[in-house]
């Protein structure tokens, strides 16, 4: 029998069985408990949605029960809503609504925010496949952590209402609002009074201005849920946003997941996908966050399935609470703001975890026109970036200093505890990360190779001869020859990646370790057989040499 026919017969049989057993709930539930959780035949993955008559749908593929987590009642209610800004439509702005004062305190148009409903409806812009996806019936619960500083009243409230309305209650352990020392009056007693209506909302406050990183850490340290979900204070979560995130963590707890971040326009609050929608997180060598297309090698048969992302955008993600602390949380030496998304991303990948973007989870975010308050300590970003680079990026940090020479002299503070953590967690090196995870990043952002650490001839002291490479019948071979002043064919450059480059033959010194033979080969900076270490290098002298050579 053909495979397809066999499948069809199997399906028909199962459907018949389901029909027989369905009316008899008692018998059915007995059958369900005994057989439904049984694993599928090895090598054959099956998914059969079966109606149980109570609006829940179960399926099995791997012995785990799954269900449809959509809240159809609330979806229906939302569909009926009408008014300005409903369904994520742009608010119809007049000339005077564009008045700059509307933006001054928040960086977005607070007038518009005040004039659309706190519980406004959003368009379901997920991939069509998301509507039929089922997730594990038993998902971990989560603490939702929302740091804020001087947030607008209606934008903060809309964030909370959207969470309460679009999240299954059983999955929320608590919502922790962490106030980073706000001054605005509405964020004090008035906020406490308003939030009293939500039993799951807790408000905690820092005692002085701490900055985003320590504020998030404070929230995480108070959290009791199994998963930590970090959100911003001016967001709107979209339909069924949480189950797909928690599902991925339930399958492998060493996973960080990020929702797709949609754009809430800071002028008219229209809701739409980012340009290009599903893209991978990346970085250039000045450590600016970038988005690049998902390479064909990683594209899934179902484009709504989660895909690997080398680095996260920053503010919106979920992570297993215990694992977050096993990873040391954020490096506590990071100050105020910036670089923390790289730290956690590199750490997750290099220390045995994975990171995914989840297309079926969507969260809208207001990208502000400008940050309306002073961000303390302007140097924190550069210092943080250097700290992350020195802790995690190994020799690749040099690429950053090439672009940002001013970073070379910046102090990172003591990173020995971070280095020790890296050792203890047996993390892989950054070279592995670049080769296995971020392999497509250099195609978009090629690093500039640093100048050589040494160059010129390589003279053997005893023989007073120089290393030369000659092209002969048996290929390029190495030999000793008389040193000639300005003999360019005898000139090498020792690169900072430890390769010995021979410009004339455009090749590098290589070796065959098994045969103990030195050969010449096409340069490959990642190949260890091409890396040579000089016993003594005086970096001070070399740096001076480099300086003279380039000026
Ligand atoms: C979250 O889940 C854990 C484990 O099932 C449970 O012990 C805890 O009570 C739950 N928390 C809340 C607030 O539901
Ligand atoms: C490197 O050379 C400089 C200048 O000649 C010298 O002052 C310094 O001591 C040397 N450093 C080492 C580690 O040899």
Coordinates of C-alpha atoms and ligand atoms in Angstrom, one line a residue:
X1 CA 0.0 0.0 0.0
X2 CA 1.2 3.5 -0.7
X3 CA 2.1 5.6 2.3
X4 CA -0.6 8.2 1.6
X5 CA -3.3 5.6 1.4
X6 CA -2.1 4.0 4.6
X7 CA -2.2 7.4 6.3
X8 CA -5.7 8.0 5.0
X9 CA -7.0 4.6 6.2
X10 CA -5.4 5.2 9.6
X11 CA -7.1 8.6 9.9
X12 CA -10.4 7.2 8.9
X13 CA -10.1 4.4 11.4
X14 CA -9.2 6.8 14.2
X15 CA -12.0 9.1 13.3
X16 CA -14.5 6.2 13.5
X17 CA -13.1 5.2 16.9
X18 CA -13.4 8.8 18.0
X19 CA -17.1 8.9 16.9
X20 CA -17.9 5.7 18.8
X21 CA -16.3 6.8 22.0
X22 CA -17.2 10.5 21.9
X23 CA -20.8 10.4 23.2
X24 CA -19.8 8.3 26.1
X25 CA -17.8 10.7 28.1
X26 CA -17.1 8.3 31.0
X27 CA -15.8 5.6 28.7
X28 CA -14.0 8.1 26.5
X29 CA -12.2 9.7 29.4
X30 CA -11.1 6.2 30.5
X31 CA -9.8 5.5 27.0
X32 CA -8.2 8.9 26.9
X33 CA -6.3 8.4 30.1
X34 CA -5.1 5.0 29.0
X35 CA -4.3 5.6 25.4
X36 CA -4.2 9.2 24.4
X37 CA -0.9 9.9 26.2
X38 CA 0.8 6.9 24.6
X39 CA 3.7 7.8 22.4
X40 CA 3.4 7.6 18.6
X41 CA 5.2 4.8 16.8
X42 CA 8.9 5.5 16.6
X43 CA 9.8 7.3 13.5
X44 CA 6.3 8.3 12.7
X45 CA 5.1 11.5 14.1
X46 CA 1.3 11.9 14.2
X47 CA -0.9 14.7 15.2
X48 CA -4.6 14.1 15.4
X49 CA -6.8 16.8 16.8
X50 CA -9.8 15.2 18.5
X51 CA -12.8 17.1 19.6
X52 CA -13.8 16.4 23.2
X53 CA -17.0 18.4 23.1
X54 CA -15.9 20.9 25.8
X55 CA -14.1 23.3 23.5
X56 CA -10.7 21.8 24.3
X57 CA -8.7 20.0 21.7
X58 CA -6.1 17.5 22.4
X59 CA -3.3 16.0 20.3
X60 CA -0.3 13.9 20.8
X61 CA 3.0 13.6 19.0
X62 CA 5.5 12.6 21.6
X63 CA 3.4 11.4 24.5
X64 CA 2.7 15.0 25.6
X65 CA -0.9 16.4 25.7
X66 CA -1.4 19.6 23.8
X67 CA -4.4 21.9 23.5
X68 CA -5.7 25.0 21.8
X69 CA -5.0 27.9 24.2
X70 CA -7.0 30.5 22.3
X71 CA -9.6 32.4 24.3
X72 CA -12.4 32.4 21.7
X73 CA -14.8 34.3 23.9
X74 CA -12.5 37.2 24.3
X75 CA -11.5 37.1 20.6
X76 CA -15.2 37.4 19.7
X77 CA -15.7 40.2 22.1
X78 CA -12.8 42.1 20.7
X79 CA -14.1 41.7 17.1
X80 CA -17.3 43.6 18.1
X81 CA -15.5 46.7 19.4
X82 CA -15.6 49.9 17.5
X83 CA -14.2 53.4 18.1
X84 CA -11.1 55.4 17.4
X85 CA -7.9 53.4 17.5
X86 CA -9.8 50.1 17.7
X87 CA -8.4 47.1 15.8
X88 CA -5.0 48.8 15.9
X89 CA -6.1 51.5 13.4
X90 CA -4.3 54.8 13.3
X91 CA -6.1 57.5 15.3
X92 CA -7.3 60.2 13.0
X93 CA -5.0 63.1 13.8
X94 CA -5.8 66.7 13.2
X95 CA -3.1 69.4 12.8
X96 CA -3.2 70.5 16.4
X97 CA -2.9 66.9 17.7
X98 CA 0.6 67.0 16.3
X99 CA 1.5 69.7 18.8
X100 CA 5.0 69.0 20.1
X101 CA 3.8 69.3 23.8
X102 CA 2.0 66.0 23.4
X103 CA 5.3 64.2 23.0
X104 CA 7.4 66.2 25.5
X105 CA 6.9 64.1 28.6
X106 CA 6.7 60.6 27.0
X107 CA 8.4 60.6 23.7
X108 CA 5.1 59.6 22.0
X109 CA 1.8 61.3 21.5
X110 CA 0.1 61.0 24.9
X111 CA -2.9 62.9 23.6
X112 CA -3.7 60.0 21.3
X113 CA -3.0 57.4 24.0
X114 CA -5.4 59.2 26.3
X115 CA -8.1 59.2 23.6
X116 CA -8.2 55.5 22.7
X117 CA -9.6 52.8 24.9
X118 CA -7.4 51.1 27.5
X119 CA -8.8 47.8 26.4
X120 CA -8.7 48.5 22.7
X121 CA -8.7 45.6 20.2
X122 CA -5.8 44.7 18.0
X123 CA -5.6 43.1 14.6
X124 CA -4.5 39.5 14.5
X125 CA -1.6 39.8 12.1
X126 CA 0.0 36.4 12.9
X127 CA 0.8 33.9 10.2
X128 CA -2.4 32.0 9.4
X129 CA -0.8 28.7 10.7
X130 CA -0.7 30.2 14.2
X131 CA -4.5 30.0 14.4
X132 CA -4.3 26.2 14.4
X133 CA -1.3 25.6 16.6
X134 CA -1.6 23.7 19.8
X135 CA 0.7 23.9 22.8
X136 CA 1.4 21.7 25.7
X137 CA -1.6 21.4 28.1
X138 CA 0.7 21.8 31.0
X139 CA 2.7 25.0 30.6
X140 CA 4.8 26.6 33.3
X141 CA 3.5 29.8 34.9
X142 CA 5.3 33.1 34.6
X143 CA 6.1 36.2 36.5
X144 CA 5.7 39.1 34.1
X145 CA 8.2 41.8 35.0
X146 CA 7.7 45.4 33.7
X147 CA 10.3 48.0 34.7
X148 CA 9.2 51.6 34.2
X149 CA 10.5 55.1 34.8
X150 CA 8.2 58.1 34.5
X151 CA 5.9 56.2 32.2
X152 CA 2.7 57.8 30.9
X153 CA -0.5 56.9 32.8
X154 CA -2.6 55.5 29.9
X155 CA 0.3 53.8 28.1
X156 CA 1.2 51.9 31.3
X157 CA -2.4 51.0 32.0
X158 CA -2.9 49.8 28.5
X159 CA 0.1 47.5 28.8
X160 CA -1.4 45.9 32.0
X161 CA -5.0 45.7 30.5
X162 CA -3.7 44.0 27.4
X163 CA -1.9 41.4 29.5
X164 CA -4.9 40.7 31.7
X165 CA -7.2 40.5 28.7
X166 CA -5.1 38.4 26.4
X167 CA -3.3 36.0 28.8
X168 CA -4.8 32.8 30.3
X169 CA -5.1 33.5 34.0
X170 CA -3.6 30.2 35.0
X171 CA -0.3 31.0 33.3
X172 CA 0.2 34.3 35.2
X173 CA 1.9 33.8 38.5
X174 CA 2.1 37.5 39.0
X175 CA 2.7 40.8 37.3
X176 CA 5.6 42.8 38.9
X177 CA 5.7 46.5 38.1
X178 CA 9.2 47.8 39.0
X179 CA 9.3 51.5 39.4
X180 CA 12.8 52.9 38.9
X181 CA 12.4 56.0 41.1
X182 CA 9.8 57.8 39.0
X183 CA 8.9 61.4 39.9
X184 CA 5.6 61.7 38.2
X185 CA 2.7 62.0 40.7
X186 CA 0.3 59.5 38.9
X187 CA 2.8 56.7 39.4
X188 CA 2.6 56.9 43.2
X189 CA -0.6 56.4 45.3
X190 CA -2.9 56.7 42.2
X191 CA -1.1 53.8 40.6
X192 CA -1.3 51.7 43.8
X193 CA -5.1 52.4 44.0
X194 CA -5.7 51.6 40.4
X195 CA -3.8 48.3 40.5
X196 CA -5.6 47.1 43.6
X197 CA -8.3 45.8 41.4
X198 CA -5.8 43.2 39.9
X199 CA -5.0 40.6 42.5
X200 CA -1.9 39.5 40.6
X201 CA -0.2 42.9 40.2
X202 CA 2.5 43.8 42.6
X203 CA 4.4 47.1 42.6
X204 CA 8.0 47.3 43.8
X205 CA 10.1 50.5 43.8
X206 CA 13.8 51.2 43.8
X207 CA 15.2 53.4 46.5
X208 CA 17.2 55.5 44.0
X209 CA 17.6 55.7 40.3
X210 CA 19.1 52.4 39.3
X211 CA 18.8 52.2 35.5
X212 CA 17.1 49.6 33.4
X213 CA 19.4 46.6 34.1
X214 CA 19.3 46.7 37.9
X215 CA 15.6 47.5 37.8
X216 CA 15.0 44.4 35.7
X217 CA 17.2 42.4 38.1
X218 CA 15.3 43.7 41.1
X219 CA 12.0 42.5 39.6
X220 CA 13.6 39.1 38.7
X221 CA 14.9 38.7 42.3
X222 CA 11.3 39.2 43.7
X223 CA 9.7 36.9 41.1
X224 CA 8.2 33.5 42.2
X225 CA 6.8 32.2 38.8
X226 CA 8.6 29.3 37.0
X227 CA 9.4 31.5 34.1
X228 CA 10.4 35.2 33.9
X229 CA 8.8 37.2 31.2
X230 CA 10.2 40.7 30.7
X231 CA 8.1 43.4 29.0
X232 CA 8.4 47.1 28.5
X233 CA 6.0 49.6 30.1
X234 CA 4.5 50.8 26.8
X235 CA 3.5 47.6 25.1
X236 CA 0.3 45.9 23.9
X237 CA 0.4 42.1 23.9
X238 CA -1.5 40.5 21.0
X239 CA -3.8 37.4 20.8
X240 CA -2.5 34.2 22.4
X241 CA 0.9 35.7 22.8
X242 CA 2.1 33.8 25.9
X243 CA 1.5 30.0 25.3
X244 CA 3.8 29.8 22.3
X245 CA 6.6 31.3 24.4
X246 CA 6.1 29.1 27.4
X247 CA 5.7 26.0 25.2
X248 CA 9.2 26.4 23.8
X249 CA 10.6 26.7 27.4
X250 CA 8.6 23.7 28.5
X251 CA 10.2 21.6 25.7
X252 CA 13.7 22.7 26.7
X253 CA 14.2 24.8 29.8
X254 CA 17.5 26.1 28.6
X255 CA 15.8 28.3 26.0
X256 CA 15.3 32.0 25.8
X257 CA 12.3 33.0 23.6
X258 CA 11.4 36.4 22.2
X259 CA 8.1 37.4 20.7
X260 CA 7.9 39.2 17.3
X261 CA 8.0 42.9 18.2
X262 CA 5.3 44.9 16.3
X263 CA 5.3 48.7 16.0
X264 CA 2.8 50.9 17.7
X265 CA 3.3 54.2 15.9
X266 CA 4.3 57.0 18.3
X267 CA 2.1 59.6 16.5
X268 CA -1.2 57.8 15.8
X269 CA -0.8 54.5 17.6
X270 CA -1.5 52.4 14.5
X271 CA -0.4 48.8 15.0
X272 CA 1.6 47.0 12.4
X273 CA 4.5 44.5 11.8
X274 CA 8.1 45.8 11.6
X275 CA 9.5 46.3 8.1
X276 CA 10.4 42.8 6.8
X277 CA 8.6 41.2 9.8
X278 CA 10.4 38.0 10.7
X279 CA 14.2 38.6 10.7
X280 CA 17.1 37.4 12.8
X281 CA 18.8 39.5 15.4
X282 CA 22.4 40.5 14.6
X283 CA 25.0 43.1 15.3
X284 CA 27.7 45.1 13.5
X285 CA 31.2 45.5 14.8
X286 CA 30.3 48.8 16.5
X287 CA 27.8 46.6 18.4
X288 CA 24.8 48.2 16.9
X289 CA 21.8 45.9 17.0
X290 CA 20.7 44.9 13.5
X291 CA 18.1 42.7 11.9
X292 CA 19.0 40.5 9.0
X293 CA 17.0 38.1 6.8
X294 CA 16.6 34.5 8.0
X295 CA 19.0 32.5 5.8
X296 CA 17.4 29.8 3.6
X297 CA 19.2 27.1 5.6
X298 CA 17.2 28.0 8.6
X299 CA 13.8 28.6 7.0
X300 CA 11.3 26.1 8.2
X301 CA 8.7 24.3 6.2
X302 CA 6.2 26.1 8.4
X303 CA 7.2 29.7 8.5
X304 CA 5.2 30.2 11.7
X305 CA 7.6 27.8 13.6
X306 CA 10.2 29.3 16.0
X307 CA 13.6 30.1 14.5
X308 CA 17.1 30.6 15.9
X309 CA 18.2 34.1 16.6
X310 CA 21.9 35.0 17.4
X311 CA 21.0 38.1 19.6
X312 CA 17.8 39.5 21.0
X313 CA 16.5 43.0 20.6
X314 CA 16.5 43.6 24.3
X315 CA 13.4 44.3 26.3
X316 CA 11.0 41.5 25.5
X317 CA 11.8 37.9 26.3
X318 CA 11.0 34.9 28.5
X319 CA 13.4 32.6 30.3
X320 CA 13.2 29.8 32.9
X321 CA 13.7 31.5 36.2
X322 CA 16.0 29.0 37.8
X323 CA 18.1 28.8 34.6
X324 CA 18.3 32.6 34.4
X325 CA 20.0 32.6 37.8
X326 CA 22.2 29.6 37.0
X327 CA 23.5 31.8 34.2
X328 CA 24.1 34.5 36.8
X329 CA 21.2 36.7 35.7
X330 CA 22.6 39.8 34.0
X331 CA 26.2 40.6 34.8
X332 CA 25.7 42.8 37.9
X333 CA 28.7 44.9 36.8
X334 CA 26.7 46.3 33.9
X335 CA 25.6 49.8 34.6
X336 CA 22.3 51.6 33.9
X337 CA 21.5 50.6 30.4
X338 CA 23.0 49.0 27.2
X339 CA 24.8 45.9 26.1
X340 CA 22.8 43.6 28.4
X341 CA 21.0 42.1 25.4
X342 CA 24.3 40.9 24.0
X343 CA 25.5 39.6 27.3
X344 CA 22.5 37.4 27.9
X345 CA 22.4 36.3 24.2
X346 CA 26.1 35.3 24.0
X347 CA 25.8 33.6 27.4
X348 CA 22.8 31.6 26.5
X349 CA 24.2 30.3 23.2
X350 CA 27.8 29.7 24.5
X351 CA 26.7 28.1 27.7
X352 CA 24.5 25.3 26.4
X353 CA 21.2 27.0 25.7
X354 CA 19.3 28.2 22.7
X355 CA 17.4 31.3 21.7
X356 CA 14.4 31.5 19.5
X357 CA 12.1 34.1 18.0
X358 CA 8.5 32.9 18.0
X359 CA 6.4 34.2 15.1
X360 CA 3.1 33.1 16.7
X361 CA 3.8 35.4 19.7
X362 CA 3.4 39.0 18.9
X363 CA 3.8 42.1 21.2
X364 CA 3.3 45.6 20.0
X365 CA 5.8 48.2 21.3
X366 CA 5.8 52.0 21.1
X367 CA 9.2 53.0 19.6
X368 CA 9.5 56.4 21.1
X369 CA 10.4 59.5 19.1
X370 CA 13.0 60.3 21.7
X371 CA 13.8 59.3 25.3
X372 CA 12.0 62.0 27.3
X373 CA 14.2 61.9 30.4
X374 CA 17.9 62.1 31.1
X375 CA 19.6 58.7 31.0
X376 CA 22.2 58.8 33.8
X377 CA 25.9 58.3 33.1
X378 CA 26.5 58.7 29.3
X379 CA 29.5 56.4 29.3
X380 CA 27.6 53.4 30.6
X381 CA 26.9 52.1 27.1
X382 CA 30.5 52.1 25.9
X383 CA 31.8 50.7 29.2
X384 CA 29.1 48.0 29.2
X385 CA 29.8 47.0 25.6
X386 CA 33.5 46.7 26.4
X387 CA 32.8 44.6 29.5
X388 CA 30.6 42.2 27.5
X389 CA 33.2 42.1 24.7
X390 CA 36.1 41.4 27.1
X391 CA 34.1 38.7 29.0
X392 CA 32.6 36.9 26.0
X393 CA 34.0 37.8 22.6
X394 CA 37.6 36.6 22.9
X395 CA 39.8 37.7 20.0
X396 CA 36.7 39.0 18.2
X397 CA 36.7 42.0 20.6
X398 CA 39.6 43.3 18.5
X399 CA 37.2 43.9 15.6
X400 CA 35.2 46.3 17.9
X401 CA 38.3 48.2 19.0
X402 CA 39.2 48.6 15.3
X403 CA 36.0 50.5 14.8
X404 CA 36.0 52.1 18.2
X405 CA 39.6 52.9 19.2
X406 CA 38.4 54.9 22.1
X407 CA 37.1 51.7 23.7
X408 CA 40.7 50.5 24.1
X409 CA 41.4 52.7 27.1
X410 CA 38.0 52.4 28.7
X411 CA 38.0 50.6 32.1
X412 CA 35.6 47.7 32.3
X413 CA 35.9 47.2 36.1
X414 CA 36.7 43.8 37.5
X415 CA 35.5 41.0 35.2
X416 CA 37.2 38.1 36.9
X417 CA 33.9 36.8 38.4
X418 CA 32.3 36.8 35.0
X419 CA 35.3 34.9 33.5
X420 CA 35.1 32.4 36.4
X421 CA 31.3 31.9 35.7
X422 CA 32.2 31.3 32.0
X423 CA 34.6 28.6 33.1
X424 CA 32.3 27.0 35.6
X425 CA 29.4 26.8 33.1
X426 CA 31.9 25.2 30.6
X427 CA 30.8 27.7 28.0
X428 CA 32.0 27.4 24.4
X429 CA 34.2 30.1 22.9
X430 CA 33.1 33.0 20.7
X431 CA 34.7 31.4 17.7
X432 CA 32.2 28.6 18.1
X433 CA 29.3 31.1 18.4
X434 CA 30.3 32.9 15.2
X435 CA 30.7 29.6 13.3
X436 CA 27.6 27.8 14.6
X437 CA 25.1 30.5 15.4
X438 CA 26.0 33.9 13.9
X439 CA 27.6 32.5 10.7
X440 CA 25.6 34.7 8.4
X441 CA 26.3 37.9 10.3
X442 CA 29.7 38.7 8.7
X443 CA 28.1 38.5 5.3
X444 CA 26.2 41.6 6.2
X445 CA 28.7 43.2 8.6
X446 CA 32.2 42.0 7.6
X447 CA 34.7 42.7 10.3
X448 CA 37.7 44.9 9.4
X449 CA 40.9 42.8 10.0
X450 CA 43.2 44.4 12.5
X451 CA 46.7 45.5 11.3
X452 CA 49.5 42.8 11.7
X453 CA 51.2 42.4 15.0
X454 CA 54.5 42.0 13.3
X455 CA 55.7 41.9 9.7
X456 CA 58.8 41.7 7.5
X457 CA 61.3 38.9 7.2
X458 CA 61.6 35.9 9.5
X459 CA 65.3 35.4 10.0
X460 CA 66.9 32.4 11.7
X461 CA 69.6 33.6 14.0
X462 CA 72.0 30.6 13.6
X463 CA 71.7 30.2 9.8
X464 CA 71.3 33.9 9.1
X465 CA 68.8 32.9 6.5
X466 CA 65.2 33.9 6.0
X467 CA 62.0 31.8 5.6
X468 CA 61.0 31.8 2.0
X469 CA 58.2 30.2 0.1
X470 CA 58.8 28.9 -3.4
X471 CA 56.3 27.7 -5.9
X472 CA 57.6 24.5 -7.5
X473 CA 56.4 21.3 -9.2
X474 CA 55.1 19.9 -5.9
X475 CA 53.2 23.0 -4.9
X476 CA 54.3 25.9 -2.7
X477 CA 57.0 24.8 -0.3
X478 CA 58.9 26.5 2.5
X479 CA 62.6 26.8 2.6
X480 CA 65.4 29.0 3.9
X481 CA 67.1 31.4 1.6
X482 CA 69.4 34.4 1.8
X483 CA 67.9 37.4 3.4
X484 CA 67.6 40.2 0.9
X485 CA 67.0 43.8 1.8
X486 CA 63.5 44.7 0.7
X487 CA 63.1 41.2 -0.7
X488 CA 59.3 41.3 -0.8
X489 CA 59.0 37.6 -1.6
X490 CA 60.5 37.0 1.8
X491 CA 58.2 39.3 3.6
X492 CA 55.6 38.0 6.0
X493 CA 53.0 39.6 8.3
X494 CA 52.1 38.2 11.6
X495 CA 48.4 38.9 12.0
X496 CA 46.6 39.4 15.3
X497 CA 44.7 36.3 14.7
X498 CA 48.1 34.5 14.9
X499 CA 48.3 33.6 11.2
X500 CA 51.5 34.1 9.3
X501 CA 50.5 35.7 6.0
X502 CA 52.7 35.7 2.9
X503 CA 51.5 38.5 0.7
X504 CA 53.4 37.5 -2.5
X505 CA 51.8 34.0 -2.7
X506 CA 48.7 35.3 -1.0
X507 CA 48.8 32.3 1.3
X508 CA 49.5 31.4 4.9
X509 CA 51.9 29.2 6.8
X510 CA 50.2 26.0 7.6
X511 CA 51.2 22.6 8.9
X512 CA 50.3 19.0 8.8
X513 CA 50.5 18.0 12.5
X514 CA 50.5 14.3 11.8
X515 CA 53.4 14.4 9.5
X516 CA 55.1 17.3 11.4
X517 CA 55.4 19.1 8.0
X518 CA 55.2 22.9 7.4
X519 CA 53.3 23.8 4.3
X520 CA 51.7 26.8 2.7
X521 CA 47.9 26.9 2.3
X522 CA 45.0 29.2 1.5
X523 CA 44.5 31.5 4.6
X524 CA 41.9 30.4 7.0
X525 CA 42.0 32.4 10.2
X526 CA 39.8 29.9 12.0
X527 CA 42.1 26.9 11.3
X528 CA 44.3 26.2 14.3
X529 CA 47.0 24.6 12.1
X530 CA 47.6 28.1 10.7
X531 CA 48.1 29.7 14.1
X532 CA 51.6 30.4 15.2
X533 CA 52.7 31.9 18.5
X534 CA 55.9 33.8 18.9
X535 CA 57.6 33.1 22.2
X536 CA 58.1 36.7 22.9
X537 CA 56.2 39.7 21.6
X538 CA 56.5 43.1 23.2
X539 CA 53.1 44.6 22.6
X540 CA 54.3 48.1 23.5
X541 CA 56.9 48.0 20.8
X542 CA 54.5 46.4 18.4
X543 CA 51.8 48.9 19.0
X544 CA 54.4 51.7 18.4
X545 CA 55.5 50.0 15.2
X546 CA 51.9 49.7 14.1
X547 CA 51.3 53.3 14.9
X548 CA 54.4 54.4 12.8
X549 CA 53.4 52.1 10.0
X550 CA 49.9 53.6 9.7
X551 CA 50.9 57.2 10.1
Ligands
LIG1 C1 3.4 28.2 39.6 O1 3.7 26.9 39.3 C2 4.3 26.2 40.4 C3 4.6 24.8 39.9 O2 3.5 24.2 39.4 C4 3.4 26.2 41.6 O3 4.1 25.6 42.7 C5 3.1 27.7 42.0 O4 2.1 27.7 43.0 C6 2.5 28.4 40.8 N1 2.3 29.8 41.1 C7 1.2 30.4 41.0 C8 1.2 31.8 41.5 O5 0.2 30.0 40.4
LIG2 C1 58.8 46.4 25.9 O1 59.7 47.3 25.4 C2 59.7 48.6 26.1 C3 60.5 49.6 25.2 O2 61.7 49.0 24.8 C4 60.3 48.3 27.5 O3 60.3 49.5 28.2 C5 59.4 47.3 28.2 O4 60.0 47.0 29.4 C6 59.3 46.0 27.3 N1 58.3 45.2 28.0 C7 58.5 43.9 28.2 C8 57.3 43.1 28.8 O5 59.5 43.3 27.8

